[in-house]
Amino acid sequence: MTEYTRKEILDEAKHLASMLASTPEIDRFKEVEAKINENQKVQHLITRIKALQKQAVNLQAYGKKEALNKVENEIDRVQSEVDAIPVVQEFKETQIVVNDILQLVTGTIAREVTTNVIESTGGDVLAGETGSKRKSTPTCDH
């Protein structure tokens, strides 16, 4: 079996990242993000939320519960307004797709490494046990 250095593995990971960054899903994500950044209404509302969040932190620090509740309600209202904007909904959808792809890649790598370790030690993939685990576990023969 070929052995690889950590650097070689990281180089391959960078190559995989470059491949992922060149997929239609990532291109779509970048397009929609640009639309969000260019949308003045969205940017104004985001700025408003950030200001309200700072205000909420200050009110919480001074124990102003009633005023804090009002500010938190306003944050929720403005957030709902942002979420109702079609380009924001589209952005969230593209984020989900990109995250799904990254989770798929991560899960695939983890499963393949585990399977490889189990198989290379003479273990049982279905039982999820390495060869050394199987050898050290006493069996009961009745």
GROMACS .gro file of C-alpha atoms in nm:
model
  142
    1MET     CA    1   0.000   0.000   0.000
    2THR     CA    2   0.129   0.344  -0.092
    3GLU     CA    3   0.203   0.579   0.196
    4TYR     CA    4   0.147   0.952   0.168
    5THR     CA    5   0.289   1.244   0.362
    6ARG     CA    6   0.066   1.493   0.537
    7LYS     CA    7   0.175   1.754   0.280
    8GLU     CA    8   0.072   1.530  -0.010
    9ILE     CA    9  -0.267   1.477   0.150
   10LEU     CA   10  -0.315   1.849   0.211
   11ASP     CA   11  -0.214   1.920  -0.149
   12GLU     CA   12  -0.480   1.675  -0.265
   13ALA     CA   13  -0.733   1.838  -0.031
   14LYS     CA   14  -0.652   2.176  -0.186
   15HIS     CA   15  -0.698   2.023  -0.529
   16LEU     CA   16  -1.036   1.881  -0.423
   17ALA     CA   17  -1.134   2.222  -0.281
   18SER     CA   18  -1.042   2.381  -0.614
   19MET     CA   19  -1.257   2.125  -0.795
   20LEU     CA   20  -1.549   2.193  -0.562
   21ALA     CA   21  -1.511   2.568  -0.610
   22SER     CA   22  -1.554   2.511  -0.984
   23THR     CA   23  -1.891   2.335  -0.963
   24PRO     CA   24  -2.215   2.487  -1.095
   25GLU     CA   25  -2.353   2.490  -0.739
   26ILE     CA   26  -2.068   2.708  -0.613
   27ASP     CA   27  -2.095   2.933  -0.920
   28ARG     CA   28  -2.466   2.979  -0.842
   29PHE     CA   29  -2.385   3.056  -0.479
   30LYS     CA   30  -2.139   3.328  -0.587
   31GLU     CA   31  -2.394   3.480  -0.827
   32VAL     CA   32  -2.666   3.496  -0.564
   33GLU     CA   33  -2.425   3.633  -0.302
   34ALA     CA   34  -2.331   3.913  -0.543
   35LYS     CA   35  -2.702   3.994  -0.586
   36ILE     CA   36  -2.742   4.013  -0.208
   37ASN     CA   37  -2.442   4.245  -0.177
   38GLU     CA   38  -2.580   4.471  -0.453
   39ASN     CA   39  -2.934   4.481  -0.313
   40GLN     CA   40  -2.967   4.811  -0.126
   41LYS     CA   41  -3.282   4.706   0.059
   42VAL     CA   42  -3.117   4.391   0.190
   43GLN     CA   43  -2.802   4.579   0.291
   44HIS     CA   44  -3.007   4.848   0.467
   45LEU     CA   45  -3.204   4.586   0.661
   46ILE     CA   46  -2.888   4.396   0.758
   47THR     CA   47  -2.734   4.719   0.884
   48ARG     CA   48  -3.053   4.784   1.083
   49ILE     CA   49  -3.039   4.435   1.239
   50LYS     CA   50  -2.675   4.482   1.339
   51ALA     CA   51  -2.754   4.815   1.505
   52LEU     CA   52  -3.050   4.662   1.689
   53GLN     CA   53  -2.833   4.370   1.803
   54LYS     CA   54  -2.578   4.614   1.951
   55GLN     CA   55  -2.860   4.796   2.122
   56ALA     CA   56  -2.993   4.465   2.260
   57VAL     CA   57  -2.651   4.378   2.404
   58ASN     CA   58  -2.635   4.713   2.581
   59LEU     CA   59  -2.989   4.683   2.715
   60GLN     CA   60  -2.915   4.333   2.840
   61ALA     CA   61  -2.598   4.454   3.012
   62TYR     CA   62  -2.796   4.722   3.195
   63GLY     CA   63  -3.080   4.486   3.283
   64LYS     CA   64  -3.343   4.679   3.087
   65LYS     CA   65  -3.572   4.380   3.025
   66GLU     CA   66  -3.876   4.562   2.889
   67ALA     CA   67  -3.673   4.770   2.645
   68LEU     CA   68  -3.474   4.456   2.551
   69ASN     CA   69  -3.795   4.271   2.468
   70LYS     CA   70  -3.905   4.556   2.240
   71VAL     CA   71  -3.569   4.558   2.061
   72GLU     CA   72  -3.570   4.179   2.025
   73ASN     CA   73  -3.919   4.194   1.876
   74GLU     CA   74  -3.799   4.458   1.631
   75ILE     CA   75  -3.500   4.239   1.538
   76ASP     CA   76  -3.741   3.951   1.470
   77ARG     CA   77  -3.965   4.177   1.260
   78VAL     CA   78  -3.676   4.309   1.050
   79GLN     CA   79  -3.531   3.959   1.014
   80SER     CA   80  -3.868   3.836   0.887
   81GLU     CA   81  -3.869   4.122   0.638
   82VAL     CA   82  -3.522   4.021   0.518
   83ASP     CA   83  -3.621   3.654   0.497
   84ALA     CA   84  -3.924   3.742   0.281
   85ILE     CA   85  -3.706   3.895   0.008
   86PRO     CA   86  -3.679   3.646  -0.283
   87VAL     CA   87  -3.304   3.690  -0.335
   88VAL     CA   88  -3.247   3.615   0.034
   89GLN     CA   89  -3.456   3.299   0.007
   90GLU     CA   90  -3.256   3.200  -0.301
   91PHE     CA   91  -2.930   3.268  -0.115
   92LYS     CA   92  -3.036   3.045   0.174
   93GLU     CA   93  -3.128   2.769  -0.070
   94THR     CA   94  -2.788   2.789  -0.240
   95GLN     CA   95  -2.620   2.778   0.103
   96ILE     CA   96  -2.809   2.458   0.182
   97VAL     CA   97  -2.701   2.301  -0.148
   98VAL     CA   98  -2.335   2.396  -0.094
   99ASN     CA   99  -2.342   2.271   0.265
  100ASP     CA  100  -2.498   1.944   0.149
  101ILE     CA  101  -2.216   1.896  -0.103
  102LEU     CA  102  -1.952   1.966   0.162
  103GLN     CA  103  -2.120   1.725   0.407
  104LEU     CA  104  -2.136   1.460   0.135
  105VAL     CA  105  -1.765   1.495   0.060
  106THR     CA  106  -1.671   1.496   0.430
  107GLY     CA  107  -1.888   1.194   0.504
  108THR     CA  108  -1.753   1.005   0.203
  109ILE     CA  109  -1.393   1.068   0.308
  110ALA     CA  110  -1.463   0.960   0.667
  111ARG     CA  111  -1.642   0.642   0.557
  112GLU     CA  112  -1.371   0.551   0.307
  113VAL     CA  113  -1.092   0.602   0.560
  114THR     CA  114  -1.276   0.391   0.817
  115THR     CA  115  -1.347   0.116   0.564
  116ASN     CA  116  -0.986   0.120   0.449
  117VAL     CA  117  -0.856   0.090   0.806
  118ILE     CA  118  -1.092  -0.198   0.881
  119GLU     CA  119  -1.009  -0.384   0.559
  120SER     CA  120  -0.635  -0.328   0.587
  121THR     CA  121  -0.633  -0.482   0.935
  122GLY     CA  122  -0.836  -0.784   0.828
  123GLY     CA  123  -1.142  -0.662   1.010
  124ASP     CA  124  -1.513  -0.689   0.943
  125VAL     CA  125  -1.657  -0.384   0.767
  126LEU     CA  126  -2.017  -0.486   0.838
  127ALA     CA  127  -1.944  -0.522   1.211
  128GLY     CA  128  -1.734  -0.206   1.206
  129GLU     CA  129  -1.445  -0.383   1.375
  130THR     CA  130  -1.077  -0.372   1.291
  131GLY     CA  131  -0.874  -0.691   1.275
  132SER     CA  132  -0.705  -0.618   1.608
  133LYS     CA  133  -1.044  -0.567   1.774
  134ARG     CA  134  -1.169  -0.900   1.640
  135LYS     CA  135  -0.854  -1.079   1.758
  136SER     CA  136  -0.870  -0.933   2.109
  137THR     CA  137  -1.242  -0.998   2.165
  138PRO     CA  138  -1.301  -1.338   2.327
  139THR     CA  139  -1.561  -1.553   2.159
  140CYS     CA  140  -1.806  -1.770   2.344
  141ASP     CA  141  -1.830  -2.124   2.211
  142HIS     CA  142  -2.114  -2.320   2.367
   0.00000   0.00000   0.00000
